Amino acid sequence: MSDLRSHTLSEFAERFGHSAMSVWSGPGRVNLIGEHTDYNEGFVFPFAIDRRTLAALRPRKDGIARVASSFTDEVVEIPLHDITPDTVSGWSAYPLGVAWALRQFAPHGLDYSGFDIFIHSDVPVGAGLSSSAAIESATALALDDLWESDLDRRTLARVGQLAENSAVGAPTGIMDQSASLLGEADSGVFLDCRSLKAEVIPLGFEAADLELVVIDTRVEHAHATGGYAARRASCEAGAKAMGVRSLRDLHVADLDRAVEILDDETFRRVRHIVTENQRVLDTVRTLREEGPLAIGELLVASHESMRDDFEISVPELDLAVEAAMANGSIGARMTGGGFGGSAIALTRTGDVDSVTTAIRLAFNDAGFREPSIFTVVPSEGARRAE
Ligand code: ADP
Ligand code: MG
């Protein structure tokens, strides 16, 4: 039994005074490529990682929902039927929000029993690895089993998104939950954010002896909220000026026309989205035809586009990418919304140590805060632990 699982079970017993029925887990995710394309109805290509959030559960007969987490000593308790987006707050809005959201999707007439849930995790919070999707997918799968609502994984992803949008109040897309629920070992989830069609694509990292190094710059997303809103507004303005519903409807060949019509800044924002969508498609095709060693240039081009056209990078992210590439990584880019957060570097196993050391030295020389550097492995999605 893994340490994470045994700790979850023993903490459950300690907090609630009886033992859990079972344990479910959901992974965090990394986005391999496709940044800011989600709200433009475009393509993203994330994968589930080997860092997971566990949810131990036991049903209750009195209709009460109780949730606890290793984050805090607090046990939040509420009658199941009183849970709405307005009655939950703080960290417990994630699991309780899922309990509410799942009932919005579930068939009528189910017998909803109360429950005790204890959450424990090794997904770092706020490092761009989506600890939020991990807690949502673990809880959604656990409650789907408990209530026998029999929802498919695509629907459970929408449950997580609804919880995050309504109960937590974060206006996020469906990428993170899709990766966390649909991921498979050594594979990515190619997601069309317009049709919500998702396809699992083998990455082949294992056979090629590749690892994905994550460099968490630990730079706070100081301009993240304002910057994100401004980028969304530019994308909407660009689509409107070009006469399309969303930037998804533009292709690389349309950029000649766009440069004539749009002001310089809007044009560069649009160019990032249009070329990034193409890079996601090219990454999927390249993986199929040539394998993962051939996707490096696409990752670097994605980074340059975010740095120069979308202007969401910071010097720490640029330096991480530069140092990784100068020391043998196959490809590297910032990942996530930008203005801080993490970069990723696709690296041969034999080069991971030297890339890590080189990045640490480069950060030290530049006077940057010490980054947190670790590797992640593309792993299977949420599951009930045996
Ligand atoms: P991330 O980029 O990690 O997804 P978010 O701000 O979206 O960052 O979600 C992090 C929040 O999710 C935390 O602040 C907390 O409220 C909740 N959360 C994540 N993991 C846990 C956990 N193991 N226990 C309790 N709450 C958690
Ligand atoms: Mg999140």
mmCIF file of C-alpha atoms and ligand atoms in Angstrom:
data_model
loop_
_atom_site.group_PDB
_atom_site.id
_atom_site.type_symbol
_atom_site.label_atom_id
_atom_site.label_comp_id
_atom_site.label_asym_id
_atom_site.label_seq_id
_atom_site.Cartn_x
_atom_site.Cartn_y
_atom_site.Cartn_z
ATOM 1 C CA MET A 1 0.000 0.000 0.000
ATOM 2 C CA SER A 2 1.411 3.416 -0.898
ATOM 3 C CA ASP A 3 2.362 5.853 1.870
ATOM 4 C CA LEU A 4 -0.149 8.378 0.556
ATOM 5 C CA ARG A 5 -2.954 5.833 0.741
ATOM 6 C CA SER A 6 -2.124 4.455 4.179
ATOM 7 C CA HIS A 7 -1.802 7.982 5.557
ATOM 8 C CA THR A 8 -5.181 8.891 4.055
ATOM 9 C CA LEU A 9 -6.845 5.868 5.657
ATOM 10 C CA SER A 10 -5.302 6.352 9.091
ATOM 11 C CA GLU A 11 -6.063 10.092 9.111
ATOM 12 C CA PHE A 12 -9.643 9.358 8.084
ATOM 13 C CA ALA A 13 -10.054 7.043 11.065
ATOM 14 C CA GLU A 14 -8.500 9.569 13.413
ATOM 15 C CA ARG A 15 -10.613 12.529 12.260
ATOM 16 C CA PHE A 16 -13.932 10.738 11.965
ATOM 17 C CA GLY A 17 -13.627 7.947 14.527
ATOM 18 C CA HIS A 18 -14.487 5.114 12.122
ATOM 19 C CA SER A 19 -12.805 3.568 9.111
ATOM 20 C CA ALA A 20 -13.242 4.542 5.451
ATOM 21 C CA MET A 21 -15.128 2.376 2.987
ATOM 22 C CA SER A 22 -12.651 2.997 0.168
ATOM 23 C CA VAL A 23 -10.215 5.475 -1.380
ATOM 24 C CA TRP A 24 -10.412 7.245 -4.741
ATOM 25 C CA SER A 25 -7.697 9.354 -6.340
ATOM 26 C CA GLY A 26 -7.414 12.014 -9.019
ATOM 27 C CA PRO A 27 -4.183 13.327 -10.592
ATOM 28 C CA GLY A 28 -2.940 16.842 -11.230
ATOM 29 C CA ARG A 29 -2.033 17.754 -14.802
ATOM 30 C CA VAL A 30 0.515 19.498 -16.959
ATOM 31 C CA ASN A 31 -0.404 21.194 -20.211
ATOM 32 C CA LEU A 32 2.046 19.972 -22.852
ATOM 33 C CA ILE A 33 0.940 22.542 -25.445
ATOM 34 C CA GLY A 34 -2.057 24.767 -26.279
ATOM 35 C CA GLU A 35 -2.064 27.867 -24.074
ATOM 36 C CA HIS A 36 -4.930 30.395 -23.872
ATOM 37 C CA THR A 37 -6.561 28.477 -26.717
ATOM 38 C CA ASP A 38 -9.318 27.023 -24.498
ATOM 39 C CA TYR A 39 -11.499 30.132 -24.253
ATOM 40 C CA ASN A 40 -11.004 30.690 -27.984
ATOM 41 C CA GLU A 41 -12.726 27.346 -28.649
ATOM 42 C CA GLY A 42 -9.415 25.893 -29.805
ATOM 43 C CA PHE A 43 -7.209 22.904 -28.965
ATOM 44 C CA VAL A 44 -5.285 21.912 -25.829
ATOM 45 C CA PHE A 45 -3.117 18.899 -25.103
ATOM 46 C CA PRO A 46 -2.579 18.250 -21.379
ATOM 47 C CA PHE A 47 -1.714 15.026 -19.566
ATOM 48 C CA ALA A 48 -2.414 13.619 -16.103
ATOM 49 C CA ILE A 49 0.651 13.367 -13.852
ATOM 50 C CA ASP A 50 1.932 11.038 -11.139
ATOM 51 C CA ARG A 51 0.992 13.462 -8.364
ATOM 52 C CA ARG A 52 -2.418 12.631 -6.947
ATOM 53 C CA THR A 53 -5.110 13.762 -4.541
ATOM 54 C CA LEU A 54 -6.800 11.003 -2.543
ATOM 55 C CA ALA A 55 -10.340 11.045 -1.188
ATOM 56 C CA ALA A 56 -11.262 8.452 1.440
ATOM 57 C CA LEU A 57 -15.023 8.102 1.905
ATOM 58 C CA ARG A 58 -17.596 6.441 4.105
ATOM 59 C CA PRO A 59 -21.346 6.873 3.689
ATOM 60 C CA ARG A 60 -23.480 8.262 6.536
ATOM 61 C CA LYS A 61 -27.095 7.417 7.255
ATOM 62 C CA ASP A 62 -28.085 10.827 8.682
ATOM 63 C CA GLY A 63 -27.838 12.892 5.463
ATOM 64 C CA ILE A 64 -24.894 14.934 6.766
ATOM 65 C CA ALA A 65 -21.829 15.714 4.632
ATOM 66 C CA ARG A 66 -18.539 16.120 6.500
ATOM 67 C CA VAL A 67 -15.250 16.953 4.785
ATOM 68 C CA ALA A 68 -11.730 17.213 6.177
ATOM 69 C CA SER A 69 -8.275 17.595 4.639
ATOM 70 C CA SER A 70 -4.674 17.185 5.720
ATOM 71 C CA PHE A 71 -4.364 20.915 4.858
ATOM 72 C CA THR A 72 -6.224 21.908 8.010
ATOM 73 C CA ASP A 73 -7.652 20.687 11.328
ATOM 74 C CA GLU A 74 -11.084 22.007 10.425
ATOM 75 C CA VAL A 75 -13.914 19.542 9.735
ATOM 76 C CA VAL A 76 -16.674 21.177 7.692
ATOM 77 C CA GLU A 77 -20.132 19.771 8.304
ATOM 78 C CA ILE A 78 -23.394 20.542 6.459
ATOM 79 C CA PRO A 79 -26.648 18.671 5.715
ATOM 80 C CA LEU A 80 -26.329 17.379 2.158
ATOM 81 C CA HIS A 81 -29.568 19.027 1.036
ATOM 82 C CA ASP A 82 -28.410 22.443 2.292
ATOM 83 C CA ILE A 83 -25.386 22.513 -0.036
ATOM 84 C CA THR A 84 -25.651 25.185 -2.725
ATOM 85 C CA PRO A 85 -22.996 27.387 -4.347
ATOM 86 C CA ASP A 86 -23.920 30.034 -1.738
ATOM 87 C CA THR A 87 -23.587 27.873 1.369
ATOM 88 C CA VAL A 88 -20.010 26.673 0.764
ATOM 89 C CA SER A 89 -16.727 28.600 0.918
ATOM 90 C CA GLY A 90 -12.973 28.189 1.266
ATOM 91 C CA TRP A 91 -11.230 24.906 0.447
ATOM 92 C CA SER A 92 -14.343 22.841 1.229
ATOM 93 C CA ALA A 93 -16.146 24.530 -1.687
ATOM 94 C CA TYR A 94 -14.206 22.121 -3.930
ATOM 95 C CA PRO A 95 -15.480 18.785 -2.522
ATOM 96 C CA LEU A 96 -18.866 20.143 -1.370
ATOM 97 C CA GLY A 97 -19.265 22.029 -4.667
ATOM 98 C CA VAL A 98 -18.739 18.721 -6.464
ATOM 99 C CA ALA A 99 -21.404 17.089 -4.247
ATOM 100 C CA TRP A 100 -23.831 19.828 -5.334
ATOM 101 C CA ALA A 101 -22.767 19.852 -9.006
ATOM 102 C CA LEU A 102 -22.985 16.094 -9.395
ATOM 103 C CA ARG A 103 -26.630 16.193 -8.382
ATOM 104 C CA GLN A 104 -27.307 18.728 -11.159
ATOM 105 C CA PHE A 105 -26.158 16.142 -13.706
ATOM 106 C CA ALA A 106 -27.348 12.915 -12.067
ATOM 107 C CA PRO A 107 -30.595 11.163 -13.031
ATOM 108 C CA HIS A 108 -33.628 11.939 -10.871
ATOM 109 C CA GLY A 109 -34.727 9.654 -8.084
ATOM 110 C CA LEU A 110 -31.327 8.657 -6.749
ATOM 111 C CA ASP A 111 -30.922 7.981 -3.071
ATOM 112 C CA TYR A 112 -28.337 10.494 -1.903
ATOM 113 C CA SER A 113 -26.733 9.358 1.309
ATOM 114 C CA GLY A 114 -24.551 11.631 3.406
ATOM 115 C CA PHE A 115 -20.817 10.989 3.682
ATOM 116 C CA ASP A 116 -17.546 11.603 5.478
ATOM 117 C CA ILE A 117 -14.638 12.484 3.169
ATOM 118 C CA PHE A 118 -10.992 12.990 4.059
ATOM 119 C CA ILE A 119 -8.657 14.533 1.452
ATOM 120 C CA HIS A 120 -4.901 14.053 1.264
ATOM 121 C CA SER A 121 -2.600 14.992 -1.615
ATOM 122 C CA ASP A 122 0.920 15.284 -2.986
ATOM 123 C CA VAL A 123 -0.075 17.727 -5.756
ATOM 124 C CA PRO A 124 1.540 21.052 -4.888
ATOM 125 C CA VAL A 125 -0.997 23.886 -4.688
ATOM 126 C CA GLY A 126 -0.644 26.872 -6.986
ATOM 127 C CA ALA A 127 2.332 25.455 -8.943
ATOM 128 C CA GLY A 128 0.323 25.227 -12.137
ATOM 129 C CA LEU A 129 -0.362 21.501 -11.716
ATOM 130 C CA SER A 130 -4.092 21.917 -11.013
ATOM 131 C CA SER A 131 -4.508 20.636 -7.482
ATOM 132 C CA SER A 132 -8.062 21.950 -7.918
ATOM 133 C CA ALA A 133 -8.886 19.488 -10.719
ATOM 134 C CA ALA A 134 -7.249 16.700 -8.716
ATOM 135 C CA ILE A 135 -9.513 17.261 -5.700
ATOM 136 C CA GLU A 136 -12.557 17.669 -7.952
ATOM 137 C CA SER A 137 -11.992 14.504 -9.957
ATOM 138 C CA ALA A 138 -11.213 12.361 -6.893
ATOM 139 C CA THR A 139 -14.370 13.593 -5.147
ATOM 140 C CA ALA A 140 -16.542 13.340 -8.267
ATOM 141 C CA LEU A 141 -15.537 9.732 -8.878
ATOM 142 C CA ALA A 142 -16.006 8.833 -5.200
ATOM 143 C CA LEU A 143 -19.513 10.323 -5.051
ATOM 144 C CA ASP A 144 -20.462 8.866 -8.431
ATOM 145 C CA ASP A 145 -19.621 5.426 -7.017
ATOM 146 C CA LEU A 146 -21.366 6.090 -3.699
ATOM 147 C CA TRP A 147 -24.590 7.360 -5.256
ATOM 148 C CA GLU A 148 -24.456 4.990 -8.237
ATOM 149 C CA SER A 149 -25.179 7.905 -10.550
ATOM 150 C CA ASP A 150 -23.216 6.142 -13.288
ATOM 151 C CA LEU A 151 -22.047 9.312 -15.046
ATOM 152 C CA ASP A 152 -19.369 8.898 -17.700
ATOM 153 C CA ARG A 153 -15.989 10.564 -17.261
ATOM 154 C CA ARG A 154 -16.708 13.384 -19.692
ATOM 155 C CA THR A 155 -19.752 14.291 -17.613
ATOM 156 C CA LEU A 156 -17.743 14.034 -14.389
ATOM 157 C CA ALA A 157 -15.309 16.552 -15.911
ATOM 158 C CA ARG A 158 -18.252 18.925 -16.414
ATOM 159 C CA VAL A 159 -19.287 18.277 -12.802
ATOM 160 C CA GLY A 160 -15.838 19.439 -11.658
ATOM 161 C CA GLN A 161 -15.997 22.472 -13.901
ATOM 162 C CA LEU A 162 -19.467 23.432 -12.652
ATOM 163 C CA ALA A 163 -18.274 23.111 -9.043
ATOM 164 C CA GLU A 164 -15.272 25.313 -9.759
ATOM 165 C CA ASN A 165 -17.268 27.896 -11.735
ATOM 166 C CA SER A 166 -20.293 28.105 -9.431
ATOM 167 C CA ALA A 167 -19.267 26.998 -5.933
ATOM 168 C CA VAL A 168 -15.637 28.175 -5.928
ATOM 169 C CA GLY A 169 -16.323 31.066 -8.298
ATOM 170 C CA ALA A 170 -13.345 30.560 -10.634
ATOM 171 C CA PRO A 171 -14.244 31.036 -14.326
ATOM 172 C CA THR A 172 -12.123 28.145 -15.653
ATOM 173 C CA GLY A 173 -12.538 25.945 -18.727
ATOM 174 C CA ILE A 174 -12.771 22.154 -18.816
ATOM 175 C CA MET A 175 -9.157 21.305 -19.686
ATOM 176 C CA ASP A 176 -7.895 20.443 -16.215
ATOM 177 C CA GLN A 177 -10.788 18.195 -15.274
ATOM 178 C CA SER A 178 -10.643 16.425 -18.657
ATOM 179 C CA ALA A 179 -6.947 15.655 -18.207
ATOM 180 C CA SER A 180 -7.494 14.461 -14.647
ATOM 181 C CA LEU A 181 -10.398 12.163 -15.569
ATOM 182 C CA LEU A 182 -9.474 10.956 -19.070
ATOM 183 C CA GLY A 183 -5.681 10.655 -18.801
ATOM 184 C CA GLU A 184 -3.905 7.345 -19.336
ATOM 185 C CA ALA A 185 -0.354 6.167 -18.660
ATOM 186 C CA ASP A 186 2.245 7.640 -21.053
ATOM 187 C CA SER A 187 -0.522 9.480 -22.942
ATOM 188 C CA GLY A 188 -1.923 12.963 -23.412
ATOM 189 C CA VAL A 189 -5.539 14.130 -23.760
ATOM 190 C CA PHE A 190 -6.082 16.004 -27.034
ATOM 191 C CA LEU A 191 -9.120 18.154 -26.372
ATOM 192 C CA ASP A 192 -11.189 20.182 -28.803
ATOM 193 C CA CYS A 193 -12.604 22.949 -26.619
ATOM 194 C CA ARG A 194 -15.414 23.670 -29.090
ATOM 195 C CA SER A 195 -16.909 20.199 -29.533
ATOM 196 C CA LEU A 196 -15.451 18.907 -26.219
ATOM 197 C CA LYS A 197 -14.327 15.858 -28.166
ATOM 198 C CA ALA A 198 -11.366 14.312 -26.356
ATOM 199 C CA GLU A 199 -8.891 11.804 -27.725
ATOM 200 C CA VAL A 200 -6.190 9.958 -25.817
ATOM 201 C CA ILE A 201 -2.898 10.146 -27.734
ATOM 202 C CA PRO A 202 0.144 7.988 -26.807
ATOM 203 C CA LEU A 203 3.151 10.173 -25.991
ATOM 204 C CA GLY A 204 5.846 7.499 -26.226
ATOM 205 C CA PHE A 205 8.007 9.182 -23.580
ATOM 206 C CA GLU A 206 8.784 5.867 -21.912
ATOM 207 C CA ALA A 207 10.140 4.128 -25.001
ATOM 208 C CA ALA A 208 12.171 7.211 -25.939
ATOM 209 C CA ASP A 209 13.512 7.450 -22.372
ATOM 210 C CA LEU A 210 12.184 10.981 -21.939
ATOM 211 C CA GLU A 211 11.098 12.753 -18.781
ATOM 212 C CA LEU A 212 9.266 15.980 -18.299
ATOM 213 C CA VAL A 213 11.053 18.372 -15.979
ATOM 214 C CA VAL A 214 8.840 20.956 -14.266
ATOM 215 C CA ILE A 215 10.482 24.190 -13.176
ATOM 216 C CA ASP A 216 8.223 25.978 -10.713
ATOM 217 C CA THR A 217 9.630 29.515 -10.676
ATOM 218 C CA ARG A 218 7.603 30.289 -7.527
ATOM 219 C CA VAL A 219 6.916 33.686 -9.065
ATOM 220 C CA GLU A 220 3.466 34.783 -7.924
ATOM 221 C CA HIS A 221 0.939 35.488 -10.645
ATOM 222 C CA ALA A 222 0.912 39.215 -9.754
ATOM 223 C CA HIS A 223 -0.766 40.387 -12.979
ATOM 224 C CA ALA A 224 -2.523 37.123 -13.641
ATOM 225 C CA THR A 225 -6.100 38.236 -13.083
ATOM 226 C CA GLY A 226 -5.845 41.558 -14.907
ATOM 227 C CA GLY A 227 -3.548 40.168 -17.598
ATOM 228 C CA TYR A 228 -5.821 37.198 -18.227
ATOM 229 C CA ALA A 229 -8.880 39.425 -18.575
ATOM 230 C CA ALA A 230 -7.008 41.756 -20.933
ATOM 231 C CA ARG A 231 -5.891 38.840 -23.142
ATOM 232 C CA ARG A 232 -9.427 37.493 -23.298
ATOM 233 C CA ALA A 233 -10.695 40.942 -24.292
ATOM 234 C CA SER A 234 -8.058 41.233 -27.053
ATOM 235 C CA CYS A 235 -9.038 37.832 -28.416
ATOM 236 C CA GLU A 236 -12.709 38.786 -28.461
ATOM 237 C CA ALA A 237 -11.943 42.108 -30.151
ATOM 238 C CA GLY A 238 -9.747 40.342 -32.721
ATOM 239 C CA ALA A 239 -12.430 37.782 -33.545
ATOM 240 C CA LYS A 240 -15.074 40.488 -33.897
ATOM 241 C CA ALA A 241 -12.913 42.637 -36.194
ATOM 242 C CA MET A 242 -12.174 39.581 -38.329
ATOM 243 C CA GLY A 243 -15.878 38.676 -38.501
ATOM 244 C CA VAL A 244 -15.644 35.245 -36.874
ATOM 245 C CA ARG A 245 -17.378 33.735 -33.833
ATOM 246 C CA SER A 246 -14.079 32.907 -32.165
ATOM 247 C CA LEU A 247 -10.395 32.796 -33.091
ATOM 248 C CA ARG A 248 -10.785 29.045 -33.598
ATOM 249 C CA ASP A 249 -12.317 29.933 -36.953
ATOM 250 C CA LEU A 250 -9.137 31.612 -38.201
ATOM 251 C CA HIS A 251 -6.232 29.732 -39.775
ATOM 252 C CA VAL A 252 -2.596 30.593 -40.401
ATOM 253 C CA ALA A 253 -3.484 31.650 -43.975
ATOM 254 C CA ASP A 254 -5.870 34.297 -42.552
ATOM 255 C CA LEU A 255 -3.026 36.126 -40.813
ATOM 256 C CA ASP A 256 -2.154 38.085 -43.997
ATOM 257 C CA ARG A 257 -5.607 39.640 -43.848
ATOM 258 C CA ALA A 258 -5.481 40.061 -40.063
ATOM 259 C CA VAL A 259 -2.293 42.140 -40.215
ATOM 260 C CA GLU A 260 -4.065 44.589 -42.539
ATOM 261 C CA ILE A 261 -7.164 44.947 -40.368
ATOM 262 C CA LEU A 262 -5.953 44.782 -36.762
ATOM 263 C CA ASP A 263 -3.805 47.122 -34.704
ATOM 264 C CA ASP A 264 -0.338 45.756 -33.921
ATOM 265 C CA GLU A 265 -1.079 44.521 -30.391
ATOM 266 C CA THR A 266 -4.374 42.826 -31.267
ATOM 267 C CA PHE A 267 -2.725 41.258 -34.306
ATOM 268 C CA ARG A 268 0.018 39.712 -32.173
ATOM 269 C CA ARG A 269 -2.520 38.366 -29.672
ATOM 270 C CA VAL A 270 -4.481 36.830 -32.539
ATOM 271 C CA ARG A 271 -1.338 35.430 -34.155
ATOM 272 C CA HIS A 272 -0.461 33.604 -30.934
ATOM 273 C CA ILE A 273 -3.847 31.892 -30.750
ATOM 274 C CA VAL A 274 -3.976 30.990 -34.442
ATOM 275 C CA THR A 275 -0.437 29.597 -34.541
ATOM 276 C CA GLU A 276 -0.805 27.880 -31.154
ATOM 277 C CA ASN A 277 -3.873 25.984 -32.369
ATOM 278 C CA GLN A 278 -1.852 24.869 -35.381
ATOM 279 C CA ARG A 279 1.031 23.819 -33.104
ATOM 280 C CA VAL A 280 -1.286 21.601 -31.039
ATOM 281 C CA LEU A 281 -2.476 19.882 -34.234
ATOM 282 C CA ASP A 282 1.116 19.585 -35.436
ATOM 283 C CA THR A 283 2.218 18.121 -32.089
ATOM 284 C CA VAL A 284 -0.435 15.397 -32.256
ATOM 285 C CA ARG A 285 0.466 14.588 -35.872
ATOM 286 C CA THR A 286 4.208 14.629 -35.167
ATOM 287 C CA LEU A 287 3.812 12.272 -32.207
ATOM 288 C CA ARG A 288 1.919 9.835 -34.407
ATOM 289 C CA GLU A 289 4.276 10.037 -37.368
ATOM 290 C CA GLU A 290 7.705 10.652 -35.852
ATOM 291 C CA GLY A 291 7.502 10.232 -32.085
ATOM 292 C CA PRO A 292 8.245 12.528 -29.145
ATOM 293 C CA LEU A 293 11.839 13.423 -30.030
ATOM 294 C CA ALA A 294 10.440 15.438 -32.944
ATOM 295 C CA ILE A 295 8.112 17.757 -30.968
ATOM 296 C CA GLY A 296 10.838 19.892 -29.370
ATOM 297 C CA GLU A 297 10.721 22.712 -31.918
ATOM 298 C CA LEU A 298 6.962 23.039 -31.500
ATOM 299 C CA LEU A 299 7.359 23.457 -27.742
ATOM 300 C CA VAL A 300 10.003 26.148 -28.185
ATOM 301 C CA ALA A 301 7.937 27.945 -30.846
ATOM 302 C CA SER A 302 5.010 27.927 -28.418
ATOM 303 C CA HIS A 303 7.152 29.560 -25.762
ATOM 304 C CA GLU A 304 8.429 32.236 -28.145
ATOM 305 C CA SER A 305 4.896 33.015 -29.241
ATOM 306 C CA MET A 306 3.793 33.485 -25.623
ATOM 307 C CA ARG A 307 6.846 35.590 -24.865
ATOM 308 C CA ASP A 308 6.754 37.872 -27.914
ATOM 309 C CA ASP A 309 3.197 37.877 -29.253
ATOM 310 C CA PHE A 310 0.975 37.127 -26.262
ATOM 311 C CA GLU A 311 3.383 38.749 -23.781
ATOM 312 C CA ILE A 312 2.553 36.568 -20.788
ATOM 313 C CA SER A 313 6.024 35.287 -19.912
ATOM 314 C CA VAL A 314 8.347 36.641 -17.208
ATOM 315 C CA PRO A 315 12.192 36.682 -17.117
ATOM 316 C CA GLU A 316 12.286 33.623 -14.815
ATOM 317 C CA LEU A 317 10.270 31.523 -17.288
ATOM 318 C CA ASP A 318 12.392 32.699 -20.223
ATOM 319 C CA LEU A 319 15.574 31.836 -18.344
ATOM 320 C CA ALA A 320 14.287 28.366 -17.403
ATOM 321 C CA VAL A 321 13.523 27.608 -21.060
ATOM 322 C CA GLU A 322 16.823 29.056 -22.274
ATOM 323 C CA ALA A 323 18.925 27.131 -19.718
ATOM 324 C CA ALA A 324 17.067 23.873 -20.401
ATOM 325 C CA MET A 325 17.572 24.193 -24.161
ATOM 326 C CA ALA A 326 21.252 25.126 -23.769
ATOM 327 C CA ASN A 327 21.818 21.985 -21.720
ATOM 328 C CA GLY A 328 20.280 19.318 -23.892
ATOM 329 C CA SER A 329 16.492 19.408 -23.383
ATOM 330 C CA ILE A 330 14.483 18.328 -26.450
ATOM 331 C CA GLY A 331 12.019 21.198 -26.065
ATOM 332 C CA ALA A 332 10.827 23.601 -23.386
ATOM 333 C CA ARG A 333 8.113 26.187 -22.792
ATOM 334 C CA MET A 334 6.259 28.026 -20.095
ATOM 335 C CA THR A 335 2.999 26.277 -19.203
ATOM 336 C CA GLY A 336 -0.218 27.602 -17.704
ATOM 337 C CA GLY A 337 -1.738 31.043 -17.743
ATOM 338 C CA GLY A 338 1.525 32.977 -17.488
ATOM 339 C CA PHE A 339 2.861 35.928 -15.463
ATOM 340 C CA GLY A 340 4.729 33.385 -13.312
ATOM 341 C CA GLY A 341 4.121 29.723 -12.517
ATOM 342 C CA SER A 342 5.981 26.854 -14.144
ATOM 343 C CA ALA A 343 7.958 25.963 -17.247
ATOM 344 C CA ILE A 344 8.361 22.430 -18.615
ATOM 345 C CA ALA A 345 11.361 20.868 -20.340
ATOM 346 C CA LEU A 346 11.162 17.584 -22.257
ATOM 347 C CA THR A 347 14.481 15.959 -21.442
ATOM 348 C CA ARG A 348 16.314 12.643 -21.928
ATOM 349 C CA THR A 349 16.518 10.786 -18.615
ATOM 350 C CA GLY A 350 20.322 10.913 -18.738
ATOM 351 C CA ASP A 351 20.257 14.723 -19.060
ATOM 352 C CA VAL A 352 17.769 15.489 -16.263
ATOM 353 C CA ASP A 353 20.426 16.057 -13.587
ATOM 354 C CA SER A 354 22.584 18.358 -15.700
ATOM 355 C CA VAL A 355 19.558 20.348 -16.923
ATOM 356 C CA THR A 356 18.367 20.727 -13.331
ATOM 357 C CA THR A 357 21.762 21.895 -12.126
ATOM 358 C CA ALA A 358 22.147 24.313 -15.030
ATOM 359 C CA ILE A 359 18.777 25.918 -14.317
ATOM 360 C CA ARG A 360 19.572 26.273 -10.616
ATOM 361 C CA LEU A 361 22.895 27.929 -11.424
ATOM 362 C CA ALA A 362 21.342 30.248 -13.986
ATOM 363 C CA PHE A 363 18.675 31.345 -11.477
ATOM 364 C CA ASN A 364 21.305 31.922 -8.826
ATOM 365 C CA ASP A 365 23.467 33.981 -11.197
ATOM 366 C CA ALA A 366 20.484 36.094 -12.209
ATOM 367 C CA GLY A 367 19.563 36.732 -8.570
ATOM 368 C CA PHE A 368 16.180 34.988 -8.993
ATOM 369 C CA ARG A 369 14.402 33.129 -6.223
ATOM 370 C CA GLU A 370 15.395 29.452 -6.026
ATOM 371 C CA PRO A 371 13.039 27.443 -8.253
ATOM 372 C CA SER A 372 11.450 24.149 -7.308
ATOM 373 C CA ILE A 373 12.418 21.541 -9.933
ATOM 374 C CA PHE A 374 11.016 18.023 -10.251
ATOM 375 C CA THR A 375 9.976 15.529 -12.919
ATOM 376 C CA VAL A 376 6.462 14.326 -13.726
ATOM 377 C CA VAL A 377 5.342 11.201 -15.553
ATOM 378 C CA PRO A 378 2.215 11.048 -17.768
ATOM 379 C CA SER A 379 -0.099 8.826 -15.734
ATOM 380 C CA GLU A 380 -3.576 7.372 -15.576
ATOM 381 C CA GLY A 381 -6.607 9.455 -14.667
ATOM 382 C CA ALA A 382 -8.849 9.323 -11.600
ATOM 383 C CA ARG A 383 -9.545 5.855 -10.239
ATOM 384 C CA ARG A 384 -10.758 3.902 -7.258
ATOM 385 C CA ALA A 385 -7.696 2.641 -5.418
ATOM 386 C CA GLU A 386 -7.572 -1.106 -4.844
HETATM 387 P P1 ADP B 1 -4.025 25.010 -8.639
HETATM 388 O O1 ADP B 1 -3.237 25.701 -9.705
HETATM 389 O O2 ADP B 1 -3.153 24.168 -7.766
HETATM 390 O O3 ADP B 1 -5.201 24.262 -9.186
HETATM 391 P P2 ADP B 1 -6.130 26.581 -7.488
HETATM 392 O O4 ADP B 1 -6.137 27.913 -6.813
HETATM 393 O O5 ADP B 1 -6.933 26.412 -8.721
HETATM 394 O O6 ADP B 1 -4.594 26.183 -7.726
HETATM 395 O O7 ADP B 1 -6.659 25.477 -6.454
HETATM 396 C C1 ADP B 1 -6.025 25.366 -5.197
HETATM 397 C C2 ADP B 1 -7.074 25.298 -4.109
HETATM 398 O O8 ADP B 1 -7.745 24.011 -4.150
HETATM 399 C C3 ADP B 1 -6.483 25.369 -2.725
HETATM 400 O O9 ADP B 1 -6.278 26.700 -2.314
HETATM 401 C C4 ADP B 1 -7.554 24.649 -1.890
HETATM 402 O O10 ADP B 1 -8.628 25.528 -1.616
HETATM 403 C C5 ADP B 1 -8.042 23.570 -2.846
HETATM 404 N N1 ADP B 1 -7.298 22.308 -2.616
HETATM 405 C C6 ADP B 1 -6.451 21.702 -3.469
HETATM 406 N N2 ADP B 1 -5.948 20.567 -2.926
HETATM 407 C C7 ADP B 1 -6.491 20.457 -1.708
HETATM 408 C C8 ADP B 1 -6.363 19.514 -0.614
HETATM 409 N N3 ADP B 1 -5.563 18.454 -0.707
HETATM 410 N N4 ADP B 1 -7.073 19.748 0.513
HETATM 411 C C9 ADP B 1 -7.885 20.811 0.611
HETATM 412 N N5 ADP B 1 -8.045 21.716 -0.366
HETATM 413 C C10 ADP B 1 -7.363 21.574 -1.506
HETATM 414 MG MG MG B 2 -6.720 25.240 -10.395
#
